[in-house]
mmCIF file of C-alpha atoms in Angstrom:
data_model
loop_
_atom_site.group_PDB
_atom_site.id
_atom_site.type_symbol
_atom_site.label_atom_id
_atom_site.label_comp_id
_atom_site.label_asym_id
_atom_site.label_seq_id
_atom_site.Cartn_x
_atom_site.Cartn_y
_atom_site.Cartn_z
ATOM 1 C CA MET A 852 15.993 29.419 1.020
ATOM 2 C CA VAL A 853 13.504 29.352 -1.831
ATOM 3 C CA ALA A 854 12.055 26.076 -3.018
ATOM 4 C CA SER A 855 13.249 25.485 -6.559
ATOM 5 C CA ALA A 856 10.632 24.745 -9.168
ATOM 6 C CA ALA A 857 13.074 22.389 -10.837
ATOM 7 C CA GLY A 858 13.727 20.496 -7.614
ATOM 8 C CA ALA A 859 17.342 21.648 -7.358
ATOM 9 C CA ALA A 860 19.215 20.826 -4.184
ATOM 10 C CA PRO A 861 19.270 23.619 -1.603
ATOM 11 C CA GLY A 862 22.478 25.481 -0.923
ATOM 12 C CA PRO A 863 24.638 25.130 2.187
ATOM 13 C CA ARG A 864 22.871 25.828 5.436
ATOM 14 C CA SER A 865 24.229 27.628 8.456
ATOM 15 C CA ARG A 866 25.605 25.489 11.242
ATOM 16 C CA ASN A 867 23.406 27.403 13.648
ATOM 17 C CA ARG A 868 20.300 27.421 11.454
ATOM 18 C CA HIS A 869 18.366 25.346 13.933
ATOM 19 C CA ARG A 870 18.639 28.037 16.588
ATOM 20 C CA PHE A 871 15.254 29.418 15.635
ATOM 21 C CA GLY A 872 16.386 30.868 12.308
ATOM 22 C CA SER A 873 17.948 33.968 13.899
ATOM 23 C CA ASP A 874 19.905 34.961 10.802
ATOM 24 C CA ARG A 875 16.808 34.600 8.607
ATOM 25 C CA LEU A 876 14.639 36.645 10.958
ATOM 26 C CA ARG A 877 17.332 39.324 11.200
ATOM 27 C CA ARG A 878 17.408 39.708 7.408
ATOM 28 C CA ARG A 879 13.624 39.955 7.201
ATOM 29 C CA ARG A 880 13.527 42.691 9.803
ATOM 30 C CA GLY A 881 16.252 44.673 8.076
ATOM 31 C CA LEU A 882 18.616 44.422 11.045
ATOM 32 C CA PRO A 883 22.397 44.399 10.570
ATOM 33 C CA ALA A 884 24.312 41.147 10.880
ATOM 34 C CA PRO A 885 26.119 40.621 14.225
ATOM 35 C CA PRO A 886 29.893 41.079 14.343
ATOM 36 C CA ALA A 887 31.881 38.075 13.206
ATOM 37 C CA GLU A 888 33.443 37.642 16.643
ATOM 38 C CA HIS A 889 29.966 37.445 18.178
ATOM 39 C CA SER A 890 28.435 35.023 15.701
ATOM 40 C CA GLY A 891 31.368 32.646 15.699
ATOM 41 C CA ARG A 892 31.757 32.726 11.909
ATOM 42 C CA ARG A 893 32.928 35.054 9.201
ATOM 43 C CA VAL A 894 30.401 37.543 7.921
ATOM 44 C CA ALA A 895 30.707 38.794 4.361
ATOM 45 C CA ALA A 896 29.513 42.393 4.144
ATOM 46 C CA ARG A 897 27.265 43.352 1.236
ATOM 47 C CA PRO A 898 27.209 46.856 -0.218
ATOM 48 C CA ALA A 899 24.186 48.847 0.867
ATOM 49 C CA SER A 900 23.188 49.284 -2.767
ATOM 50 C CA ALA A 901 23.297 45.584 -3.545
ATOM 51 C CA GLU A 902 20.118 43.892 -4.682
ATOM 52 C CA PRO A 903 18.450 41.538 -2.195
ATOM 53 C CA GLY A 904 19.150 37.845 -2.630
ATOM 54 C CA PRO A 905 16.487 35.461 -3.948
ATOM 55 C CA ARG A 906 15.203 34.517 -0.491
ATOM 56 C CA GLU A 907 15.067 38.118 0.731
ATOM 57 C CA ALA A 908 13.251 39.268 -2.374
ATOM 58 C CA ASP A 909 10.828 36.383 -2.057
ATOM 59 C CA ASP A 910 10.178 37.098 1.635
ATOM 60 C CA ARG A 911 9.348 40.734 0.908
ATOM 61 C CA ALA A 912 6.739 39.542 -1.561
ATOM 62 C CA ILE A 913 5.120 37.178 0.960
ATOM 63 C CA PRO A 914 2.308 38.755 2.957
ATOM 64 C CA PRO A 915 2.751 38.458 6.734
ATOM 65 C CA ALA A 916 -0.296 36.180 6.873
ATOM 66 C CA VAL A 917 1.616 33.332 5.251
ATOM 67 C CA ARG A 918 5.240 34.219 5.963
ATOM 68 C CA PRO A 919 6.773 30.981 7.254
ATOM 69 C CA ALA A 920 8.739 32.309 10.231
ATOM 70 C CA ALA A 921 7.829 32.303 13.895
ATOM 71 C CA THR A 922 7.455 36.090 14.004
ATOM 72 C CA HIS A 923 3.962 36.179 12.503
ATOM 73 C CA ARG A 924 2.167 33.296 14.189
ATOM 74 C CA ARG A 925 -0.606 34.899 16.215
ATOM 75 C CA GLY A 926 -1.205 31.805 18.282
ATOM 76 C CA LEU A 927 2.447 31.675 19.374
ATOM 77 C CA ARG A 928 2.998 35.190 20.660
ATOM 78 C CA VAL A 929 2.779 36.981 23.947
ATOM 79 C CA PRO A 930 1.738 40.644 24.223
ATOM 80 C CA GLY A 931 3.803 43.538 25.363
ATOM 81 C CA GLY A 932 7.036 43.112 23.459
ATOM 82 C CA GLN A 933 8.802 46.087 21.895
ATOM 83 C CA GLY A 934 11.000 45.693 18.877
ATOM 84 C CA PRO A 935 12.991 47.844 16.488
ATOM 85 C CA PRO A 936 11.137 50.185 14.105
ATOM 86 C CA GLY A 937 9.245 48.281 11.458
ATOM 87 C CA THR A 938 8.959 45.077 13.460
ATOM 88 C CA SER A 939 6.065 43.542 15.317
ATOM 89 C CA ALA A 940 5.258 44.971 18.741
ATOM 90 C CA GLN A 941 5.006 41.435 20.059
ATOM 91 C CA GLN A 942 7.571 38.909 21.181
ATOM 92 C CA VAL A 943 7.957 35.355 19.985
ATOM 93 C CA ASP A 944 6.397 33.035 22.540
ATOM 94 C CA PRO A 945 9.102 32.092 25.076
ATOM 95 C CA ARG A 946 7.981 28.476 24.815
ATOM 96 C CA PHE A 947 10.107 28.261 21.670
ATOM 97 C CA THR A 948 13.031 30.436 22.776
ATOM 98 C CA ALA A 949 14.045 28.669 25.983
ATOM 99 C CA GLU A 950 17.647 27.502 26.078
ATOM 100 C CA ARG A 951 17.940 23.855 25.073
ATOM 101 C CA ASP A 952 20.223 21.115 26.272
ATOM 102 C CA PRO A 953 23.088 21.267 23.726
ATOM 103 C CA ALA A 954 23.029 17.478 23.541
ATOM 104 C CA HIS A 955 19.576 17.588 21.985
ATOM 105 C CA ARG A 956 19.603 20.528 19.585
ATOM 106 C CA GLY A 957 19.474 18.417 16.447
ATOM 107 C CA ARG A 958 22.482 17.676 14.307
ATOM 108 C CA ALA A 959 21.406 18.637 10.799
ATOM 109 C CA GLN A 960 23.794 21.300 9.537
ATOM 110 C CA GLY A 961 25.542 22.227 6.308
ATOM 111 C CA ALA A 962 24.856 20.631 2.929
ATOM 112 C CA ARG A 963 25.460 17.106 1.753
ATOM 113 C CA GLY A 964 27.976 16.684 -1.009
ATOM 114 C CA ASP A 965 25.902 14.346 -3.157
ATOM 115 C CA GLY A 966 23.225 17.021 -3.621
ATOM 116 C CA LEU A 967 20.246 15.028 -2.360
ATOM 117 C CA PRO A 968 17.425 17.483 -1.619
ATOM 118 C CA GLY A 969 16.798 18.003 2.065
ATOM 119 C CA VAL A 970 19.832 15.978 3.180
ATOM 120 C CA THR A 971 22.157 17.921 5.440
ATOM 121 C CA GLU A 972 25.465 17.377 7.183
ATOM 122 C CA ASP A 973 27.542 19.252 9.693
ATOM 123 C CA GLU A 974 30.948 20.713 8.912
ATOM 124 C CA ALA A 975 32.631 17.369 9.586
ATOM 125 C CA GLY A 976 30.458 15.698 6.953
ATOM 126 C CA THR A 977 28.396 13.764 9.509
ATOM 127 C CA PRO A 978 24.795 13.083 8.419
ATOM 128 C CA PHE A 979 21.895 14.207 10.589
ATOM 129 C CA THR A 980 21.705 11.780 13.489
ATOM 130 C CA ILE A 981 18.729 11.170 15.743
ATOM 131 C CA GLU A 982 19.453 10.030 19.274
ATOM 132 C CA ARG A 983 16.205 10.977 20.997
ATOM 133 C CA VAL A 984 12.636 11.324 19.718
ATOM 134 C CA SER A 985 9.687 13.122 21.292
ATOM 135 C CA VAL A 986 6.271 11.578 20.618
ATOM 136 C CA ILE A 987 3.514 14.160 21.158
ATOM 137 C CA ILE A 988 -0.130 13.237 21.789
ATOM 138 C CA PRO A 989 -2.758 15.992 22.187
ATOM 139 C CA CYS A 990 -5.586 14.697 24.338
ATOM 140 C CA LEU A 991 -9.143 15.789 25.145
ATOM 141 C CA ASN A 992 -11.492 13.297 26.821
ATOM 142 C CA ALA A 993 -9.835 10.333 25.128
ATOM 143 C CA ALA A 994 -9.834 7.845 27.999
ATOM 144 C CA ALA A 995 -11.621 5.274 25.831
ATOM 145 C CA THR A 996 -8.835 5.137 23.229
ATOM 146 C CA LEU A 997 -5.673 6.634 24.755
ATOM 147 C CA GLY A 998 -4.636 3.396 26.447
ATOM 148 C CA ALA A 999 -4.492 1.556 23.125
ATOM 149 C CA GLN A 1000 -2.245 4.275 21.668
ATOM 150 C CA LEU A 1001 0.106 4.147 24.655
ATOM 151 C CA GLU A 1002 0.173 0.359 24.416
ATOM 152 C CA ALA A 1003 1.163 0.655 20.748
ATOM 153 C CA LEU A 1004 3.957 3.074 21.651
ATOM 154 C CA SER A 1005 5.246 0.717 24.342
ATOM 155 C CA ARG A 1006 5.809 -1.901 21.608
ATOM 156 C CA GLN A 1007 8.090 0.313 19.513
ATOM 157 C CA THR A 1008 11.489 -1.291 18.994
ATOM 158 C CA TRP A 1009 13.659 1.720 18.107
ATOM 159 C CA ARG A 1010 16.823 1.551 20.224
ATOM 160 C CA GLY A 1011 17.252 5.272 20.935
ATOM 161 C CA GLU A 1012 15.651 7.368 23.678
ATOM 162 C CA ILE A 1013 11.887 7.827 23.397
ATOM 163 C CA GLU A 1014 9.949 10.380 25.410
ATOM 164 C CA VAL A 1015 6.157 10.456 25.186
ATOM 165 C CA LEU A 1016 4.411 13.756 25.955
ATOM 166 C CA VAL A 1017 0.647 13.635 26.526
ATOM 167 C CA ALA A 1018 -0.717 17.199 26.384
ATOM 168 C CA ASP A 1019 -4.112 17.284 28.135
ATOM 169 C CA ASN A 1020 -6.310 19.982 26.618
ATOM 170 C CA GLY A 1021 -8.799 20.013 29.517
ATOM 171 C CA SER A 1022 -10.102 16.455 29.818
ATOM 172 C CA THR A 1023 -12.796 15.641 32.374
ATOM 173 C CA ASP A 1024 -12.920 11.867 31.853
ATOM 174 C CA GLY A 1025 -9.729 10.870 33.640
ATOM 175 C CA SER A 1026 -7.483 10.902 30.573
ATOM 176 C CA SER A 1027 -4.579 12.467 32.480
ATOM 177 C CA GLU A 1028 -4.773 9.889 35.253
ATOM 178 C CA LEU A 1029 -4.943 7.079 32.720
ATOM 179 C CA ALA A 1030 -1.868 8.414 30.918
ATOM 180 C CA ALA A 1031 0.055 8.792 34.191
ATOM 181 C CA SER A 1032 -0.623 5.137 35.001
ATOM 182 C CA TRP A 1033 1.642 4.167 32.073
ATOM 183 C CA HIS A 1034 4.827 5.557 33.651
ATOM 184 C CA ASP A 1035 6.147 2.093 34.498
ATOM 185 C CA ARG A 1036 5.682 0.797 30.953
ATOM 186 C CA LEU A 1037 6.771 4.043 29.252
ATOM 187 C CA PRO A 1038 9.629 5.443 31.376
ATOM 188 C CA GLY A 1039 9.907 8.537 29.179
ATOM 189 C CA LEU A 1040 6.243 9.494 29.641
ATOM 190 C CA ARG A 1041 5.218 12.959 30.817
ATOM 191 C CA VAL A 1042 1.679 14.296 31.180
ATOM 192 C CA LEU A 1043 1.402 18.044 30.557
ATOM 193 C CA HIS A 1044 -1.375 20.503 31.358
ATOM 194 C CA ALA A 1045 -2.348 22.278 28.126
ATOM 195 C CA ALA A 1046 -5.825 23.689 28.772
ATOM 196 C CA GLU A 1047 -5.089 27.413 28.518
ATOM 197 C CA ARG A 1048 -6.531 27.419 25.011
ATOM 198 C CA LYS A 1049 -8.744 24.849 23.338
ATOM 199 C CA GLY A 1050 -7.597 22.994 20.265
ATOM 200 C CA PRO A 1051 -5.003 20.409 19.243
ATOM 201 C CA ALA A 1052 -2.684 23.126 17.909
ATOM 202 C CA HIS A 1053 -2.233 24.611 21.384
ATOM 203 C CA ALA A 1054 -1.815 21.210 23.028
ATOM 204 C CA ARG A 1055 0.841 20.182 20.505
ATOM 205 C CA ASN A 1056 2.697 23.471 20.926
ATOM 206 C CA VAL A 1057 2.804 23.109 24.716
ATOM 207 C CA ALA A 1058 4.277 19.628 24.367
ATOM 208 C CA ALA A 1059 6.722 20.692 21.640
ATOM 209 C CA ALA A 1060 8.026 23.477 23.881
ATOM 210 C CA ALA A 1061 8.765 20.911 26.592
ATOM 211 C CA ALA A 1062 10.245 18.337 24.215
ATOM 212 C CA THR A 1063 13.915 17.385 24.281
ATOM 213 C CA GLY A 1064 14.059 15.113 21.239
ATOM 214 C CA ASP A 1065 15.900 15.773 18.003
ATOM 215 C CA VAL A 1066 12.638 15.182 16.123
ATOM 216 C CA LEU A 1067 8.967 15.625 17.030
ATOM 217 C CA LEU A 1068 6.599 12.790 16.127
ATOM 218 C CA PHE A 1069 2.914 13.740 16.351
ATOM 219 C CA CYS A 1070 0.127 11.224 16.769
ATOM 220 C CA ASP A 1071 -3.453 11.362 18.050
ATOM 221 C CA ALA A 1072 -5.064 9.879 21.133
ATOM 222 C CA ASP A 1073 -7.756 8.022 19.168
ATOM 223 C CA ASP A 1074 -5.462 6.349 16.617
ATOM 224 C CA GLU A 1075 -2.901 3.564 17.003
ATOM 225 C CA VAL A 1076 0.599 3.562 15.586
ATOM 226 C CA ALA A 1077 1.699 0.273 14.063
ATOM 227 C CA ASP A 1078 4.650 -1.778 15.272
ATOM 228 C CA GLY A 1079 7.831 -0.297 13.828
ATOM 229 C CA TRP A 1080 6.242 3.133 13.307
ATOM 230 C CA ILE A 1081 9.205 5.059 14.687
ATOM 231 C CA ASP A 1082 11.675 2.916 12.741
ATOM 232 C CA GLY A 1083 9.695 3.686 9.583
ATOM 233 C CA LEU A 1084 9.740 7.465 10.070
ATOM 234 C CA LEU A 1085 13.304 8.107 11.184
ATOM 235 C CA PRO A 1086 15.150 7.142 7.972
ATOM 236 C CA GLU A 1087 13.153 9.811 6.132
ATOM 237 C CA LEU A 1088 13.719 12.371 8.901
ATOM 238 C CA GLU A 1089 17.453 11.736 8.702
ATOM 239 C CA ARG A 1090 17.258 12.775 5.041
ATOM 240 C CA HIS A 1091 14.475 15.361 5.028
ATOM 241 C CA GLU A 1092 12.982 17.975 7.329
ATOM 242 C CA ALA A 1093 9.503 16.420 7.632
ATOM 243 C CA ALA A 1094 7.860 13.082 6.892
ATOM 244 C CA ALA A 1095 4.267 11.832 6.854
ATOM 245 C CA SER A 1096 3.072 8.368 7.869
ATOM 246 C CA ARG A 1097 0.913 6.032 5.814
ATOM 247 C CA HIS A 1098 -2.688 5.805 6.994
ATOM 248 C CA GLU A 1099 -4.332 2.399 7.338
ATOM 249 C CA ILE A 1100 -8.138 2.404 7.683
ATOM 250 C CA GLU A 1101 -9.191 -1.245 8.022
ATOM 251 C CA ARG A 1102 -8.211 -2.086 11.588
ATOM 252 C CA LEU A 1103 -10.176 0.520 13.578
ATOM 253 C CA ASN A 1104 -13.153 1.162 11.291
ATOM 254 C CA GLY A 1105 -16.153 -0.825 10.179
ATOM 255 C CA GLU A 1106 -17.294 -1.099 6.594
ATOM 256 C CA GLN A 1107 -19.817 1.733 6.950
ATOM 257 C CA ALA A 1108 -17.203 4.177 8.251
ATOM 258 C CA ARG A 1109 -14.770 3.211 5.508
ATOM 259 C CA ARG A 1110 -17.376 3.709 2.791
ATOM 260 C CA LEU A 1111 -18.422 7.031 4.280
ATOM 261 C CA HIS A 1112 -14.893 8.410 4.170
ATOM 262 C CA GLY A 1113 -13.861 6.765 0.918
ATOM 263 C CA ASP A 1114 -10.215 6.104 0.102
ATOM 264 C CA PRO A 1115 -8.030 8.602 2.005
ATOM 265 C CA ALA A 1116 -5.142 9.802 -0.127
ATOM 266 C CA GLN A 1117 -2.593 9.274 2.636
ATOM 267 C CA GLN A 1118 -2.839 5.536 2.171
ATOM 268 C CA HIS A 1119 -0.729 5.900 -0.965
ATOM 269 C CA GLY A 1120 1.152 9.195 -0.645
ATOM 270 C CA LEU A 1121 0.851 12.761 0.554
ATOM 271 C CA CYS A 1122 -2.576 14.378 0.513
ATOM 272 C CA SER A 1123 -3.081 16.421 -2.640
ATOM 273 C CA TYR A 1124 -5.046 19.644 -2.788
ATOM 274 C CA THR A 1125 -6.727 19.195 -6.165
ATOM 275 C CA ASN A 1126 -9.432 20.624 -8.437
ATOM 276 C CA PRO A 1127 -7.637 23.063 -8.775
ATOM 277 C CA SER A 1128 -4.276 21.995 -7.400
ATOM 278 C CA PHE A 1129 -2.086 23.566 -4.719
ATOM 279 C CA LEU A 1130 0.596 22.298 -2.327
ATOM 280 C CA ASP A 1131 0.603 18.769 -0.925
ATOM 281 C CA HIS A 1132 0.008 18.302 2.778
ATOM 282 C CA ALA A 1133 -0.374 15.597 5.439
ATOM 283 C CA GLY A 1134 -2.481 14.871 8.487
ATOM 284 C CA GLY A 1135 -1.104 15.617 11.927
ATOM 285 C CA CYS A 1136 -1.614 12.008 13.034
ATOM 286 C CA GLY A 1137 1.741 10.459 12.198
ATOM 287 C CA LEU A 1138 3.576 13.617 11.111
ATOM 288 C CA GLY A 1139 7.278 13.857 11.969
ATOM 289 C CA VAL A 1140 9.252 17.129 11.923
ATOM 290 C CA ARG A 1141 12.793 17.964 12.923
ATOM 291 C CA ARG A 1142 12.477 19.977 16.089
ATOM 292 C CA HIS A 1143 14.650 22.890 15.019
ATOM 293 C CA VAL A 1144 12.538 23.282 11.852
ATOM 294 C CA PHE A 1145 9.312 23.186 13.873
ATOM 295 C CA GLU A 1146 10.658 25.890 16.181
ATOM 296 C CA GLU A 1147 11.853 27.979 13.248
ATOM 297 C CA LEU A 1148 8.325 27.875 11.807
ATOM 298 C CA GLY A 1149 6.837 28.899 15.139
ATOM 299 C CA GLY A 1150 4.885 25.698 15.676
ATOM 300 C CA PHE A 1151 1.229 25.181 14.864
ATOM 301 C CA ASP A 1152 -0.934 28.249 14.314
ATOM 302 C CA GLU A 1153 -3.360 28.212 17.241
ATOM 303 C CA GLU A 1154 -5.953 30.234 15.335
ATOM 304 C CA TYR A 1155 -6.916 26.972 13.623
ATOM 305 C CA VAL A 1156 -9.316 24.539 15.274
ATOM 306 C CA ALA A 1157 -9.001 22.280 12.221
ATOM 307 C CA LEU A 1158 -6.518 22.080 9.322
ATOM 308 C CA GLU A 1159 -3.684 23.325 11.536
ATOM 309 C CA ASP A 1160 -1.642 20.420 10.180
ATOM 310 C CA THR A 1161 -2.286 21.514 6.583
ATOM 311 C CA ASP A 1162 -1.176 25.045 7.452
ATOM 312 C CA LEU A 1163 2.051 23.781 9.034
ATOM 313 C CA CYS A 1164 2.836 21.608 6.004
ATOM 314 C CA TRP A 1165 2.310 24.530 3.644
ATOM 315 C CA ARG A 1166 4.437 26.938 5.688
ATOM 316 C CA LEU A 1167 7.125 24.303 5.871
ATOM 317 C CA GLN A 1168 7.224 23.911 2.087
ATOM 318 C CA LEU A 1169 7.007 27.649 1.435
ATOM 319 C CA GLY A 1170 10.009 27.966 3.738
ATOM 320 C CA GLY A 1171 12.045 25.773 1.389
ATOM 321 C CA HIS A 1172 11.822 22.532 3.382
ATOM 322 C CA ARG A 1173 10.941 19.051 2.161
ATOM 323 C CA LEU A 1174 7.856 17.077 3.197
ATOM 324 C CA VAL A 1175 8.050 13.436 2.128
ATOM 325 C CA PHE A 1176 5.935 10.299 2.456
ATOM 326 C CA ALA A 1177 7.166 7.448 4.672
ATOM 327 C CA PRO A 1178 5.247 4.337 3.551
ATOM 328 C CA GLU A 1179 6.934 2.095 6.143
ATOM 329 C CA ALA A 1180 5.574 4.219 9.008
ATOM 330 C CA VAL A 1181 1.966 3.092 9.443
ATOM 331 C CA VAL A 1182 -0.771 4.635 11.590
ATOM 332 C CA HIS A 1183 -4.122 2.925 12.100
ATOM 333 C CA VAL A 1184 -6.528 5.888 11.919
ATOM 334 C CA ARG A 1185 -9.996 6.022 13.440
ATOM 335 C CA PHE A 1186 -12.917 7.713 11.664
ATOM 336 C CA PRO A 1187 -15.885 9.374 13.448
ATOM 337 C CA ALA A 1188 -18.177 6.686 14.809
ATOM 338 C CA THR A 1189 -21.576 8.353 14.255
ATOM 339 C CA LEU A 1190 -23.231 10.473 11.584
ATOM 340 C CA ALA A 1191 -23.434 13.350 14.067
ATOM 341 C CA ASP A 1192 -19.675 13.182 14.662
ATOM 342 C CA ALA A 1193 -19.063 13.023 10.907
ATOM 343 C CA PHE A 1194 -21.299 16.066 10.349
ATOM 344 C CA ARG A 1195 -19.459 18.114 12.988
ATOM 345 C CA GLN A 1196 -16.064 17.123 11.597
ATOM 346 C CA ALA A 1197 -17.100 17.978 8.038
ATOM 347 C CA ALA A 1198 -18.450 21.353 9.188
ATOM 348 C CA ARG A 1199 -15.160 22.185 10.941
ATOM 349 C CA TYR A 1200 -13.174 21.210 7.865
ATOM 350 C CA GLY A 1201 -15.444 23.290 5.646
ATOM 351 C CA GLN A 1202 -15.191 26.381 7.828
ATOM 352 C CA TYR A 1203 -11.426 26.236 8.201
ATOM 353 C CA ASN A 1204 -10.980 25.505 4.515
ATOM 354 C CA VAL A 1205 -12.341 29.016 3.993
ATOM 355 C CA TYR A 1206 -10.056 30.398 6.695
ATOM 356 C CA ILE A 1207 -6.963 28.800 5.203
ATOM 357 C CA TYR A 1208 -8.007 30.189 1.817
ATOM 358 C CA THR A 1209 -7.960 33.727 3.255
ATOM 359 C CA ARG A 1210 -4.403 33.116 4.447
ATOM 360 C CA TYR A 1211 -2.997 31.556 1.262
ATOM 361 C CA ARG A 1212 -4.901 33.007 -1.677
ATOM 362 C CA SER A 1213 -2.120 35.579 -2.179
ATOM 363 C CA ARG A 1214 0.272 32.646 -2.650
ATOM 364 C CA GLY A 1215 -1.861 31.076 -5.346
ATOM 365 C CA MET A 1216 -4.301 28.915 -3.403
ATOM 366 C CA PRO A 1217 -7.343 28.597 -5.687
ATOM 367 C CA ARG A 1218 -10.975 28.698 -4.716
ATOM 368 C CA LEU A 1219 -12.694 25.353 -4.522
ATOM 369 C CA PRO A 1220 -15.481 25.317 -7.114
ATOM 370 C CA ALA A 1221 -18.896 24.980 -5.493
ATOM 371 C CA LEU A 1222 -20.734 23.397 -8.424
ATOM 372 C CA PRO A 1223 -19.405 19.799 -8.194
ATOM 373 C CA GLY A 1224 -20.281 19.507 -4.519
ATOM 374 C CA LEU A 1225 -23.690 21.077 -4.957
ATOM 375 C CA LEU A 1226 -24.434 18.695 -7.823
ATOM 376 C CA ARG A 1227 -23.520 15.691 -5.660
ATOM 377 C CA LEU A 1228 -25.678 16.990 -2.827
ATOM 378 C CA GLY A 1229 -28.554 17.695 -5.196
ATOM 379 C CA SER A 1230 -28.348 14.273 -6.798
ATOM 380 C CA LEU A 1231 -28.800 12.646 -3.397
ATOM 381 C CA LEU A 1232 -31.823 14.816 -2.657
ATOM 382 C CA LEU A 1233 -33.410 14.012 -6.017
ATOM 383 C CA ARG A 1234 -32.994 10.295 -5.357
ATOM 384 C CA THR A 1235 -34.657 10.457 -1.937
ATOM 385 C CA PRO A 1236 -35.287 6.690 -1.574
ATOM 386 C CA GLN A 1237 -31.559 6.090 -1.727
ATOM 387 C CA LEU A 1238 -31.188 8.079 1.492
ATOM 388 C CA LEU A 1239 -32.610 5.019 3.221
ATOM 389 C CA SER A 1240 -29.269 3.287 2.765
ATOM 390 C CA ARG A 1241 -26.692 4.013 5.472
ATOM 391 C CA LEU A 1242 -24.002 4.778 2.903
ATOM 392 C CA ALA A 1243 -26.165 7.339 1.105
ATOM 393 C CA ARG A 1244 -27.148 8.930 4.408
ATOM 394 C CA GLY A 1245 -23.514 9.135 5.404
ATOM 395 C CA ARG A 1246 -22.504 10.763 2.132
ATOM 396 C CA PHE A 1247 -25.369 13.225 2.400
ATOM 397 C CA VAL A 1248 -24.518 14.130 6.018
ATOM 398 C CA TRP A 1249 -20.837 14.642 5.171
ATOM 399 C CA LEU A 1250 -21.553 16.824 2.131
ATOM 400 C CA ALA A 1251 -24.172 18.817 4.027
ATOM 401 C CA GLY A 1252 -21.773 19.435 6.913
ATOM 402 C CA TRP A 1253 -19.002 20.469 4.531
ATOM 403 C CA ARG A 1254 -21.247 22.902 2.653
ATOM 404 C CA LEU A 1255 -22.653 24.362 5.856
ATOM 405 C CA GLY A 1256 -19.146 24.813 7.210
ATOM 406 C CA ARG A 1257 -18.022 26.529 4.023
ATOM 407 C CA LEU A 1258 -20.978 28.906 4.177
ATOM 408 C CA ARG A 1259 -20.305 29.650 7.833
ATOM 409 C CA GLY A 1260 -16.655 30.295 7.014
ATOM 410 C CA CYS A 1261 -17.538 32.723 4.226
ATOM 411 C CA LEU A 1262 -19.782 34.669 6.600
ATOM 412 C CA ARG A 1263 -17.323 34.649 9.490
ATOM 413 C CA TYR A 1264 -14.257 35.593 7.463
ATOM 414 C CA ARG A 1265 -16.161 37.891 5.089
ATOM 415 C CA THR A 1266 -14.919 36.351 1.903
ATOM 416 C CA ILE A 1267 -16.183 34.390 -1.074
ATOM 417 C CA ALA A 1268 -14.313 31.111 -1.318
ATOM 418 C CA PHE A 1269 -16.453 29.442 -4.008
#
């Protein structure tokens, strides 16, 4: 479905929509609909000369680079597949096509009668119910902080089934062994090997493919979820396809780190892409997504080393889904501890900001103007004595890393993003 500019409620959804969006993918590929006796529902034939519907017309106008279905995600494919003429010569990664336990397919079907956006019901009028959640933690050499996150998860009071999936991306510091030691306190804990490809996107995808919950709740190994975090997210996920947690920065960060990073937008709402504006997004630490929607989107794009969460949020919204803010779901986030760590993080963000621009500029993503940032960097250089203060040094290091990353991204992806 197409997101309405006026915020109109979406139309009725197929009862089997969560099964990887098969009807949607079939329409995009130009394949005929299956016989009614095969699909289990009536199929209304459309004359061959009929004009495409709004969603079909919109999908044809979307370049493959940003089309929000699983069929284009390079990081989620396996080679060697053969398809009908005009389709990709690759197959969707079998991680997201394995048969699921019918008891845990997700129960969001149909359309709610009161017209609330994003709220769905099955044919019997039953609202989306969540009986099991899958908490996913990507992990790489996080032995120093992972225990605190697992401790925080053990204090969650939600009464349904909770499974915790720790996806180890190749740790050498004993993170996997530490996680496994929590089996007694977290009965639903599983530790997964996810080192075939580096990056949190791959680790999260491996865990999501093994998940059995109705919703996927992502958090990071170096943060801590607050008490009641799951209870704060699930009411929004019963009403909408995705929800973002509120970030709290006081508990795990000193004054210097807080000043360096300023006032993160996700303390008060979704992150806004501004100056000029584009779609809202949210960080992956504390993001909740209905599992069938995540699978329909094809998971995280593993080409990203950073901003993979932004990309997922944008594909989700371009696919007609709702991303909302859940202020009652709190995550205590941890900032980089040293200037060197801050510089490396800023450089990654800068580089992948250019990459994401190459993927979304055809959908209206604007270039970030270079002048404001260069003026801030120049003002710090002109006032050299102020660099003696830790705050000024931190600001300078962050801006320098961001600008260097942007330049590196322009060179690597052969584009001008300023």
